Coordinates of C-alpha atoms in Angstrom, one line a residue:
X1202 CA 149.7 145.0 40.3
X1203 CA 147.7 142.2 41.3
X1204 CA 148.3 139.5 43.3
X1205 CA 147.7 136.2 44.0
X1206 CA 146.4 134.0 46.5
X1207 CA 149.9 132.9 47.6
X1208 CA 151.0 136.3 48.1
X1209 CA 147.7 136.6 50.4
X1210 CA 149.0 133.3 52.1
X1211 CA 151.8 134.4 52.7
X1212 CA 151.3 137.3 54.4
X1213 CA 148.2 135.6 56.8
X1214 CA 150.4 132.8 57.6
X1215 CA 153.4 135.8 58.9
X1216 CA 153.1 137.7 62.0
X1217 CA 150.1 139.9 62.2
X1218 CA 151.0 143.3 60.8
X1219 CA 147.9 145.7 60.8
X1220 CA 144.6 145.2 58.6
X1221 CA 144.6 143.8 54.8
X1222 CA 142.3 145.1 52.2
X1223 CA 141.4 142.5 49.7
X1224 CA 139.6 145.1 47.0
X1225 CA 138.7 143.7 43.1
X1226 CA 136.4 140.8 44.3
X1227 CA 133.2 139.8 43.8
X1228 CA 131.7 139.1 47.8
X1229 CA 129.4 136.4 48.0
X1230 CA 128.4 137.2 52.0
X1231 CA 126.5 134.4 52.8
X1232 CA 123.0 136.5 53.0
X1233 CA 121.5 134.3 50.0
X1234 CA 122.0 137.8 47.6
X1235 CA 123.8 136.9 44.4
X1236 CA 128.1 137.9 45.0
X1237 CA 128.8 141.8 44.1
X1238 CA 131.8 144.0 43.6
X1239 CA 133.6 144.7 46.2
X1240 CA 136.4 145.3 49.3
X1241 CA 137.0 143.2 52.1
X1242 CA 138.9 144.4 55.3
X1243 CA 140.4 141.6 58.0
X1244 CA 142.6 142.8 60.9
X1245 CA 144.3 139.2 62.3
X1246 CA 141.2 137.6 63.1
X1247 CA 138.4 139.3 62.2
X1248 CA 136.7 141.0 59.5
X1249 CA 136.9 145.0 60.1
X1250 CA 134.7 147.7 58.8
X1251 CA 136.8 148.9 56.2
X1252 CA 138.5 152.2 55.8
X1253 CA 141.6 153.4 58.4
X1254 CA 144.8 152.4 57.0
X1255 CA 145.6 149.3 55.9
X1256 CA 147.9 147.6 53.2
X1257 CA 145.6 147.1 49.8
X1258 CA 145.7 143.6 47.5
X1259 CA 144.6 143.6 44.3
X1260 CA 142.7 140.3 43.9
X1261 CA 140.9 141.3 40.7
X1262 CA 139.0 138.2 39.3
X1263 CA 138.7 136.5 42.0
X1264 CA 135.2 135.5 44.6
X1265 CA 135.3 135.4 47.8
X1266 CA 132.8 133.1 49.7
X1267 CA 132.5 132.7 53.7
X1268 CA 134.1 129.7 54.7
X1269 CA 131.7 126.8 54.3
X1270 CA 130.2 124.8 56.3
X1271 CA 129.1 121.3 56.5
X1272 CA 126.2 121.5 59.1
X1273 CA 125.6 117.6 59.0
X1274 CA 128.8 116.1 59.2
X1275 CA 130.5 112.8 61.5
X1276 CA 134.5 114.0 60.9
X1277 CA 135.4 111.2 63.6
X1278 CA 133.4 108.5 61.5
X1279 CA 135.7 109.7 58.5
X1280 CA 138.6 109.4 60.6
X1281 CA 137.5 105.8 61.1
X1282 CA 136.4 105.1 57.9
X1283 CA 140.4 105.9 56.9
X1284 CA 141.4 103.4 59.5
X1285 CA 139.0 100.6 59.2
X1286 CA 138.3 98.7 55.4
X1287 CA 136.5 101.4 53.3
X1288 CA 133.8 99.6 51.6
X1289 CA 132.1 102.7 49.9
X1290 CA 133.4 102.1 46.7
X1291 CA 131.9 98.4 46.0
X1292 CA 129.8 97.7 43.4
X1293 CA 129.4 94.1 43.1
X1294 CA 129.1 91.5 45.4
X1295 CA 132.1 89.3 44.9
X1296 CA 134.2 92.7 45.4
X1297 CA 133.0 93.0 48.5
X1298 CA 134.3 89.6 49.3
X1299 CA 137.5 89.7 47.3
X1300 CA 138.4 93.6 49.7
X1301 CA 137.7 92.0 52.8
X1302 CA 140.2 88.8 52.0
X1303 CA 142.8 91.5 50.8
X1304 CA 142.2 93.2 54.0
X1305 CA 142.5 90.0 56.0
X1306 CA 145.9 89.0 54.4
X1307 CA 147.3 92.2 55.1
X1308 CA 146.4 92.4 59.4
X1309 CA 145.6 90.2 62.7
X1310 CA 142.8 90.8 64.9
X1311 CA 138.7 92.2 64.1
X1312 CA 137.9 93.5 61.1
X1313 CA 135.7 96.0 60.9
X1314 CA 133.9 97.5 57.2
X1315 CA 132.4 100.6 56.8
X1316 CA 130.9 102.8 54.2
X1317 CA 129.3 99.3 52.3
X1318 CA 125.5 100.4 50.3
X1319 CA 124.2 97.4 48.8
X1320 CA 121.6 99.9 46.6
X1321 CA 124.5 99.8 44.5
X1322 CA 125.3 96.4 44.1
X1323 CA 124.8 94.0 41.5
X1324 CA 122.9 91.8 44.0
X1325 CA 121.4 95.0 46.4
X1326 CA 120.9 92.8 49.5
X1327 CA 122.1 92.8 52.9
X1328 CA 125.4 90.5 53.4
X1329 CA 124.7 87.8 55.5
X1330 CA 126.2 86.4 58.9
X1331 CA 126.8 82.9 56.9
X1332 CA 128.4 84.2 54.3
X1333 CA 130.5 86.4 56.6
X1334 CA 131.2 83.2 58.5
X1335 CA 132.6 81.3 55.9
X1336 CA 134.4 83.5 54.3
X1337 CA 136.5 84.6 57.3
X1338 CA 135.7 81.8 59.9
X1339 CA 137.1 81.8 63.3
X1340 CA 137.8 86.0 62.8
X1341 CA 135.9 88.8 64.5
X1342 CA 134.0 90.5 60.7
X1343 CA 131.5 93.3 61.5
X1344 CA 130.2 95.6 58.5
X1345 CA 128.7 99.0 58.9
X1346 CA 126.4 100.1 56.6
X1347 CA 127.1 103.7 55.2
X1348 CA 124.0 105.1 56.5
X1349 CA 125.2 103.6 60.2
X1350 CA 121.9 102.2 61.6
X1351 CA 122.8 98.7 59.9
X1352 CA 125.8 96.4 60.3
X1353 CA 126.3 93.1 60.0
X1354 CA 128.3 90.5 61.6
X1355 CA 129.6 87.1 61.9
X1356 CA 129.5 84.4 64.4
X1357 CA 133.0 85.7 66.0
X1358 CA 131.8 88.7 66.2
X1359 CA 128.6 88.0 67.9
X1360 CA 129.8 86.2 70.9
X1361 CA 132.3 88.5 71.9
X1362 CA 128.9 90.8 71.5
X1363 CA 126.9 88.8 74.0
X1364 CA 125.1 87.8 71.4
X1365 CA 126.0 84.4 69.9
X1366 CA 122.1 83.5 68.9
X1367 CA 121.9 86.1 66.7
X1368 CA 121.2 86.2 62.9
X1369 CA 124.0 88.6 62.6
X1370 CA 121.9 91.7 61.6
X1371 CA 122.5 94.6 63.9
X1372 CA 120.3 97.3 63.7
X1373 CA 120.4 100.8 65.6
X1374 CA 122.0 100.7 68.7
X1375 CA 123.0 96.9 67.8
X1376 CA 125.1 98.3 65.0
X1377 CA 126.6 101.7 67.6
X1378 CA 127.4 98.7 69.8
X1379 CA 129.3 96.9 67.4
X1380 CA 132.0 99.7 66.3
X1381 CA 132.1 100.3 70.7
X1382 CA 133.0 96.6 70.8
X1383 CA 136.3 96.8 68.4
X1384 CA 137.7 100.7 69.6
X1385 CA 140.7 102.7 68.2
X1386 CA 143.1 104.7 70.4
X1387 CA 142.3 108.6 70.2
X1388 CA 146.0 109.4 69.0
X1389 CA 145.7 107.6 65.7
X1390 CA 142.0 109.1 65.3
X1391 CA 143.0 112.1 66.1
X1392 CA 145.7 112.2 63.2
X1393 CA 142.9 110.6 60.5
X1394 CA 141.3 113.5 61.9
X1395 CA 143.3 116.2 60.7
X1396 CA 143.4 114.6 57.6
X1397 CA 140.2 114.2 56.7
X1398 CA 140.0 118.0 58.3
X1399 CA 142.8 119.1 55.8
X1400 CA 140.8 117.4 53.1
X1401 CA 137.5 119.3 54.0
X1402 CA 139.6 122.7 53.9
X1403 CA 140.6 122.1 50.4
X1404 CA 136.5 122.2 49.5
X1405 CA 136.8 125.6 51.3
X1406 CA 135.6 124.5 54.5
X1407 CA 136.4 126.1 57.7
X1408 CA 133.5 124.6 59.8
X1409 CA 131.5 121.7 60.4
X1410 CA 128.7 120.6 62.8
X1411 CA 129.3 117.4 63.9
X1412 CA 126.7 115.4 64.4
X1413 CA 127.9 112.5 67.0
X1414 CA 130.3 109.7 67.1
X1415 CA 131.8 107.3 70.3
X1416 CA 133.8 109.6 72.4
X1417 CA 133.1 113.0 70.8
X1418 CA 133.7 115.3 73.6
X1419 CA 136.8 114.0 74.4
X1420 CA 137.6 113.9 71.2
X1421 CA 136.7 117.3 70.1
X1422 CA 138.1 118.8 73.4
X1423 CA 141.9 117.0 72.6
X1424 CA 141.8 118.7 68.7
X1425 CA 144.6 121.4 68.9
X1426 CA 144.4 124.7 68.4
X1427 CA 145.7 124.9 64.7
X1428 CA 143.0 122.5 63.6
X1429 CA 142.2 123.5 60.1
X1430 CA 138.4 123.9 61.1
X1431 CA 136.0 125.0 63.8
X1432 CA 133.7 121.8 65.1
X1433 CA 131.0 122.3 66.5
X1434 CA 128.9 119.1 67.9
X1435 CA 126.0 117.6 69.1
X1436 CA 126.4 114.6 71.1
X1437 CA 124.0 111.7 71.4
X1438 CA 124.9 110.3 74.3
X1439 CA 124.1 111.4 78.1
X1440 CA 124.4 115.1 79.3
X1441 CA 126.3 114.1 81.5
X1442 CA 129.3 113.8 79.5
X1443 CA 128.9 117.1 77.8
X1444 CA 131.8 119.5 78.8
X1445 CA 130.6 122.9 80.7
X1446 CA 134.0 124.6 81.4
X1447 CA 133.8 126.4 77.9
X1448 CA 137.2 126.0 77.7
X1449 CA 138.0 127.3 74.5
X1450 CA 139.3 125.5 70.9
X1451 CA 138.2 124.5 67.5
X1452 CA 135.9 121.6 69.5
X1453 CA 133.1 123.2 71.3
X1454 CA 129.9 121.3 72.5
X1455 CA 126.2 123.1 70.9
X1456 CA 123.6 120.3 72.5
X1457 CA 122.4 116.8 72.8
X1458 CA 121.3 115.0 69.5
X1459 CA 118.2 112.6 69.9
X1460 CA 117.6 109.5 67.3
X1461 CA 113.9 109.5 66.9
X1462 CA 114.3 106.8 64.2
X1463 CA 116.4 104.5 62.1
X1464 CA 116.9 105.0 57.5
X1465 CA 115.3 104.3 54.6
X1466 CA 117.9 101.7 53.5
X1467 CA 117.5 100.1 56.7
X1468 CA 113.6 100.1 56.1
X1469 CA 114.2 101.4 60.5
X1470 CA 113.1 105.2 59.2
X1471 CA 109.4 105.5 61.0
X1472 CA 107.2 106.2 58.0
X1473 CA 103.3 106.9 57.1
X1474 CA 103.4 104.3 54.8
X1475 CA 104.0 100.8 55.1
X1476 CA 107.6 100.0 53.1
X1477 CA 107.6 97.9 50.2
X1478 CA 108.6 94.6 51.8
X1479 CA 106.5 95.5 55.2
X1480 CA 106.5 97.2 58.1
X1481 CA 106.5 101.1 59.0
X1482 CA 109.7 101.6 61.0
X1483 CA 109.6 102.2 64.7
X1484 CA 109.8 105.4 66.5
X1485 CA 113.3 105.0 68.9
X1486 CA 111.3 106.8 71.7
X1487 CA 108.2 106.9 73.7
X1488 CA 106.6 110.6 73.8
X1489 CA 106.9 111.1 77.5
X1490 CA 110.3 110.2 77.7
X1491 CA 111.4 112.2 74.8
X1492 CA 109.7 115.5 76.0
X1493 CA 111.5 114.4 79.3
X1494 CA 114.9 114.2 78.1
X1495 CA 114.5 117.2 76.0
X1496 CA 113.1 119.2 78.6
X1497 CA 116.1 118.2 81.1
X1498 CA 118.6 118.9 77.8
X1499 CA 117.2 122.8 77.2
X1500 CA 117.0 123.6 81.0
X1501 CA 120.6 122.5 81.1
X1502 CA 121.4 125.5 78.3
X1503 CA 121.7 123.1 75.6
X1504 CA 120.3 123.2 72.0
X1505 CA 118.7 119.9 70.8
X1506 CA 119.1 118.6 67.7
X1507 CA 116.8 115.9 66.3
X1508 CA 117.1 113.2 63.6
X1509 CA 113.5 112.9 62.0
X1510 CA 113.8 110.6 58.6
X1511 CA 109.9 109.6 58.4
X1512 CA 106.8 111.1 58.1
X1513 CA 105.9 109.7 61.7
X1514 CA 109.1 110.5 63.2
X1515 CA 109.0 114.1 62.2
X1516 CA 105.2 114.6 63.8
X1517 CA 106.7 112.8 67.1
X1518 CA 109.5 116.1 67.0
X1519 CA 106.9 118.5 66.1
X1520 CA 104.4 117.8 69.0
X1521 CA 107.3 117.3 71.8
X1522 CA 108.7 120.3 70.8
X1523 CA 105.0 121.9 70.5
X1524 CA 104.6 121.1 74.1
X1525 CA 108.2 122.3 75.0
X1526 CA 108.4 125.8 73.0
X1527 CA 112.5 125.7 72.7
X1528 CA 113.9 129.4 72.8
X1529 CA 114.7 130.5 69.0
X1530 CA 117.9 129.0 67.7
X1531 CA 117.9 126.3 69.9
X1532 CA 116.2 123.4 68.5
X1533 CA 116.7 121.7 64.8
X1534 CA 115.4 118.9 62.4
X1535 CA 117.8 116.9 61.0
X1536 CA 117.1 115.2 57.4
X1537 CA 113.1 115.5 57.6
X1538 CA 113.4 113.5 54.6
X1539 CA 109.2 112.7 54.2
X1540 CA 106.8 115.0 54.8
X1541 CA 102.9 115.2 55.5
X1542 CA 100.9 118.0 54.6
X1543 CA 101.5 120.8 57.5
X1544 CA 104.4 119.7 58.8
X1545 CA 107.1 122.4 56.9
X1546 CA 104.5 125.1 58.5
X1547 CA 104.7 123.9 61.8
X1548 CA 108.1 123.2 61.9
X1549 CA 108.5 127.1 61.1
X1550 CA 106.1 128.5 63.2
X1551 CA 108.0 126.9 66.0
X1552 CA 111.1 129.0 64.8
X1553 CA 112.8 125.1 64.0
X1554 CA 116.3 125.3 62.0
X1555 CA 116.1 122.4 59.4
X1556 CA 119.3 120.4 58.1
X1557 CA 118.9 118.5 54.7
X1558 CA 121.2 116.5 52.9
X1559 CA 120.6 117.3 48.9
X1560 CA 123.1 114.1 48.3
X1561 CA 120.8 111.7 49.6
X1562 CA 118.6 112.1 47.1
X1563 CA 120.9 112.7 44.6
X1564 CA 122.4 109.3 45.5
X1565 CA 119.2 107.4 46.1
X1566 CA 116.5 108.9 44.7
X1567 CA 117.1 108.5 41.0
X1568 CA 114.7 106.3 38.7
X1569 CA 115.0 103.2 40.3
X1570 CA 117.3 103.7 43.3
X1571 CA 117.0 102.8 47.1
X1572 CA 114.0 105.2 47.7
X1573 CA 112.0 103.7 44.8
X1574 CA 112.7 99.7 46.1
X1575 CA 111.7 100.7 49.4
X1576 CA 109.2 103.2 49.4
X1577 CA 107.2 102.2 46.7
X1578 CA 105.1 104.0 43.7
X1579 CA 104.4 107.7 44.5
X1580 CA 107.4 108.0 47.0
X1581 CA 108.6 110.6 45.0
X1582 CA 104.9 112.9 46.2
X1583 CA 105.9 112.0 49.5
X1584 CA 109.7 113.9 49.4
X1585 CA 110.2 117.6 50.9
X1586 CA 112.8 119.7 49.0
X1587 CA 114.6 123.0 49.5
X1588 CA 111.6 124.8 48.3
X1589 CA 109.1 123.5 50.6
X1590 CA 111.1 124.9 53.5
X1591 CA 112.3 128.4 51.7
X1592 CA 108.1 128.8 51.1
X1593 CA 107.6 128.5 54.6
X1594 CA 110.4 130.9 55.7
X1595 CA 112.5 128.3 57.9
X1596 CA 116.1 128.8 58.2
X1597 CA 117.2 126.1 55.9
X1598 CA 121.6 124.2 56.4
X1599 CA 123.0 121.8 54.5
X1600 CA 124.8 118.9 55.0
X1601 CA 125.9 115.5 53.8
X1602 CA 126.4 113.1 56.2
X1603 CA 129.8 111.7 54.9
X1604 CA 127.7 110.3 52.0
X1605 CA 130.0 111.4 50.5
X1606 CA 132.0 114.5 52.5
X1607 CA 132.0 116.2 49.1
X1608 CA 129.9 119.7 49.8
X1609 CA 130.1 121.2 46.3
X1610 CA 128.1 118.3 44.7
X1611 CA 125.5 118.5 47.8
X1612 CA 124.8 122.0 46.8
X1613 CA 124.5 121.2 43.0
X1614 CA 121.9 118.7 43.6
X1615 CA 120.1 121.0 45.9
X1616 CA 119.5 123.5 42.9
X1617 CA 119.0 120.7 40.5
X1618 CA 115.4 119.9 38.6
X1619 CA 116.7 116.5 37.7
X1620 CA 117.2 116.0 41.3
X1621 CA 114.5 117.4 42.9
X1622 CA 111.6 118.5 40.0
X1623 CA 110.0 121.8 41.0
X1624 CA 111.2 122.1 44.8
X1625 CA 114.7 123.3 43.9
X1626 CA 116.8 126.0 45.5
X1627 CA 118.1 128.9 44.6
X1628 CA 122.1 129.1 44.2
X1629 CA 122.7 131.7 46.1
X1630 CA 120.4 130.8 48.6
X1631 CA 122.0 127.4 48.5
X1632 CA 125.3 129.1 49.1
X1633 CA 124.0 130.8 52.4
X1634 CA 122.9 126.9 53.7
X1635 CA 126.5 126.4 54.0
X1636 CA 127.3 129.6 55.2
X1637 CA 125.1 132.1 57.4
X1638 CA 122.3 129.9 57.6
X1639 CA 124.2 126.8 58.8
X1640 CA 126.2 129.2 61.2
X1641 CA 122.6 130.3 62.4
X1642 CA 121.3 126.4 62.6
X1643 CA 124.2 126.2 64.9
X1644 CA 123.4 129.1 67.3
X1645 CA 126.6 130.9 65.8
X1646 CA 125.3 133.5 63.3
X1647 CA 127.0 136.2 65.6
X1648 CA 130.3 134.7 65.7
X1649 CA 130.8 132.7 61.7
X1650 CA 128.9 132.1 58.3
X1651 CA 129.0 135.6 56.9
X1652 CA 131.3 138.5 55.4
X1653 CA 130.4 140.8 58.2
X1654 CA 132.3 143.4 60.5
X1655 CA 133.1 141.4 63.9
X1656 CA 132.7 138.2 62.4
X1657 CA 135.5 135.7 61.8
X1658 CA 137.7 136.0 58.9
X1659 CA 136.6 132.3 58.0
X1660 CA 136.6 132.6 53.7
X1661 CA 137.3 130.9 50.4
X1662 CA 139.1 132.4 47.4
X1663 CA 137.5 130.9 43.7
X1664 CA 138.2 132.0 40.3
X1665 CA 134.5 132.0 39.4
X1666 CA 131.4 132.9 41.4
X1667 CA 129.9 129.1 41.9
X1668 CA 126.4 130.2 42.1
X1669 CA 126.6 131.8 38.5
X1670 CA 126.7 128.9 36.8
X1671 CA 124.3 126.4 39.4
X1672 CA 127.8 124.8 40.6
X1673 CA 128.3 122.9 37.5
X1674 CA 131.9 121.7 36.5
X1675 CA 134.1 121.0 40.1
X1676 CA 134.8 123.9 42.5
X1677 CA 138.2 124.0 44.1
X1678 CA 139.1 127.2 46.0
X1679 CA 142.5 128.3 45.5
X1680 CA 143.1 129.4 49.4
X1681 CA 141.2 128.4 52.8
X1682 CA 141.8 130.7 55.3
X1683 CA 140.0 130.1 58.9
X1684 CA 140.5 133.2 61.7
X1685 CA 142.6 135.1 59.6
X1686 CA 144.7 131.9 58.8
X1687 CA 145.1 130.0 55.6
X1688 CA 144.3 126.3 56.1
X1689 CA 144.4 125.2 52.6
X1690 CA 146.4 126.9 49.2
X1691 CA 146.2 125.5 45.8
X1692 CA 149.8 124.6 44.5
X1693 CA 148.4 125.1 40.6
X1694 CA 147.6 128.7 42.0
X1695 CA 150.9 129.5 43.6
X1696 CA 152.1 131.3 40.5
X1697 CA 149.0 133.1 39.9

């Protein structure tokens, strides 16, 4: 008789009673092979070889993926964006204005926006510290842009900055300094946590590589043990506050990230090519003292993890790292957005784990959108996609940033011709981005990411294999399960 995935809930979420064999699936094992027919054996937490005795479900009709993971993620920035005033749905100007009056009536003290993209607006320019100023006058405003190298903020806000001169535009570490200036208290961040967690597990998430935020390590080290996924995180602040009791729990520390530049949308990105209203960026570090605090950050035992938007930012990587020559698996590009001829080739012949987000330029580089205005005529020449990386062999993640925190949609731009012409990926290749490859970007591939003996029983049940149909139409797992737990069920599937 064959059962459903509530039954299999049901008896993961009981006391552990010998090994399960799940047979009648279709296994996608997160090796970038297309899902086959198949039996898969878990004993508590783990996958087991199969065979021995163990109790058999029939889960005919169903695919089972690894759990997935977001391998470019901030899950304390979308616990703050659920406690600060969400501004990622405006699309016009005067709604902008008309939420943050709303927001005002309804609290006391600073308010602080996040999320806002003016690419989308009616009127796609920056908001200004005037108009903040009379609009809220006499009240602490600050507003993060979604891409979080950009805020902007008014004349309250500014002086108890230090910085009552200013124009209000806050860029970089202007803009990290702003959301440190108006803190929340870790308990209620810790609970937006767990939701935006529980949230994530009902994509079919069990992991996510989190990619800094204000107080991340001890953060991560207070999530408890039940937390629906496993984070692992890079933090971008000193070394020094990077835990080294490897105290086990769903937080655990990979490395130190390094800013090498700014975004696109905050024209900060350092690129080849002057953007359309001027300038090239600027490059956040000198070359000495980048190869220094890399150096200092691998002889520690860390990984390194580097955000490289531009063309000029990404060469800066390459040639510290050149001169460097990280251990395999223990260095990775994040975004690596623009590209100059040689650079893909280099960055794989220094055995360099790359993390792209397929949303970005689903989200900005349509006819017309954010890249177009900034970058100018012929950006689109000037773009690496999925393929350029998969022809020169590089191990190849995904994630999206929070821009949105929606996974399923990242991967069906990634495969996408409208999205990215002729430098498309494969599905089931684009499956293994989220799942062994991004587990292997992380330094993890022995421990999570795949359908293998020994490896965590981390896995997604679906009623269709995704990759079949290039994930068109929306993908909800009906059951989550991390280390032999369920973290998610469906409650139209409970019946099933």
């Amino acid at each position: 008789m064959r059962a459903t995935p509530a039954e299999l809930a049901v008896l993961l979420a009981g006391e552990p009673a010998g090994a399960l064999r799940l047979d009648g699936l279709r296994v996608q094992r997160g090796d970038g092979r297309p899902a086959a027919a198949g039996s898969v054996q878990l004993a508590g937490a783990r996958f087991v070889e199969p065979g021995g005795e163990a109790r058999a479900l029939d889960l005919s009709g169903w695919t089972l993926l690894p759990g997935l993971c977001d391998a470019h993620l901030h899950l304390f920035h979308e616990a703050r964006r659920r406690l600060r005033v969400d501004l990622s749905g405006v699309r016009r100007r005067s709604e902008l204005w008309e939420r943050l009056q709303a927001s005002a009536a309804e609290s006391a003290g600073p308010l602080i926006g996040v999320g806002w993209d003016e690419s989308a607006w009616d009127e796609p320019r920056f908001p200004t510290r005037r108009e903040l100023d009379a609009l809220l006058p006499g009240r602490p405003v600050g507003l993060i842009r979604v891409c979080g190298h950009v805020a902007v903020a008014n004349g309250e806000a500014l002086r108890l900055l230090g910085q009552p001169a200013s124009e209000g535009l806050l860029l970089e570490g202007e803009a990290v300094a702003l959301a440190r200036r108006f803190p929340l208290g870790q308990p209620e961040l810790l609970e937006a946590a767990a939701k935006a967690a529980s949230d994530l597990a009902r994509q079919g998430l069990t992991a996510v590589t989190d990619m800094g935020a204000a107080d991340l390590p001890a953060l991560a080290a207070a999530l408890p043990a039940d937390f629906p996924l496993r984070v692992e995180y890079f933090h971008a602040g000193p070394l020094a506050e990077l835990p080294t009791d490897g105290a086990p729990g769903p937080g655990r520390p990979l490395g130190r990230k390094f800013f090498l530049d700014g975004s696109i949308g905050g024209r900060s990105a350092a690129v080849a090519a002057p953007y359309v209203e001027g300038g090239t960026g600027e490059l956040l570090y000198g070359d000495a003292a980048l190869r220094s605090e890399l150096a200092a950050a691998l002889a520690a035992g860390w990984s390194v993890a580097l955000h490289a938007i531009g063309e000029r930012a990404l060469a800066q990587a390459l040639d510290c790292l050149a001169a460097l020559r990280p251990p395999a698996g223990r260095a990775r590009l994040e975004h690596v957005e623009l590209l100059l001829p040689g650079q893909a080739e280099r960055a794989a012949a220094l055995d360099l784990a790359v993390c792209m987000q397929p949303n970005f330029m689903d989200r900005w580089g349509r006819q017309g959108g954010l890249y177009a205005r900034a970058l100018g005529e012929g950006w689109r020449a000037r773009f690496g996609g999925p393929a350029d990386w998969r022809r020169v062999g590089a191990t190849l993640a995904y994630g999206t940033d929070g821009m949105p925190a929606a996974l399923w949609p990242a991967l069906r731009a990634a495969v996408d011709p409208e999205v990215f012409g002729g430098a498309t990926d494969a599905p089931e290749a684009a499956i293994a981005a989220v799942t062994g490859d991004a587990a292997r970007a992380a330094g993890r591939e022995v421990e999570w990411g795949r359908v293998l003996p020994g490896h965590s029983a981390d896995f997604c049940l679906v009623e269709r294999d995704p990759a079949a149909d290039y994930f068109r139409g929306e993908v909800t797992p009906a059951l989550t399960v991390r280390a032999g737990r369920p973290t998610w069920i469906a409650s139209h599937h409970q019946g099933r």
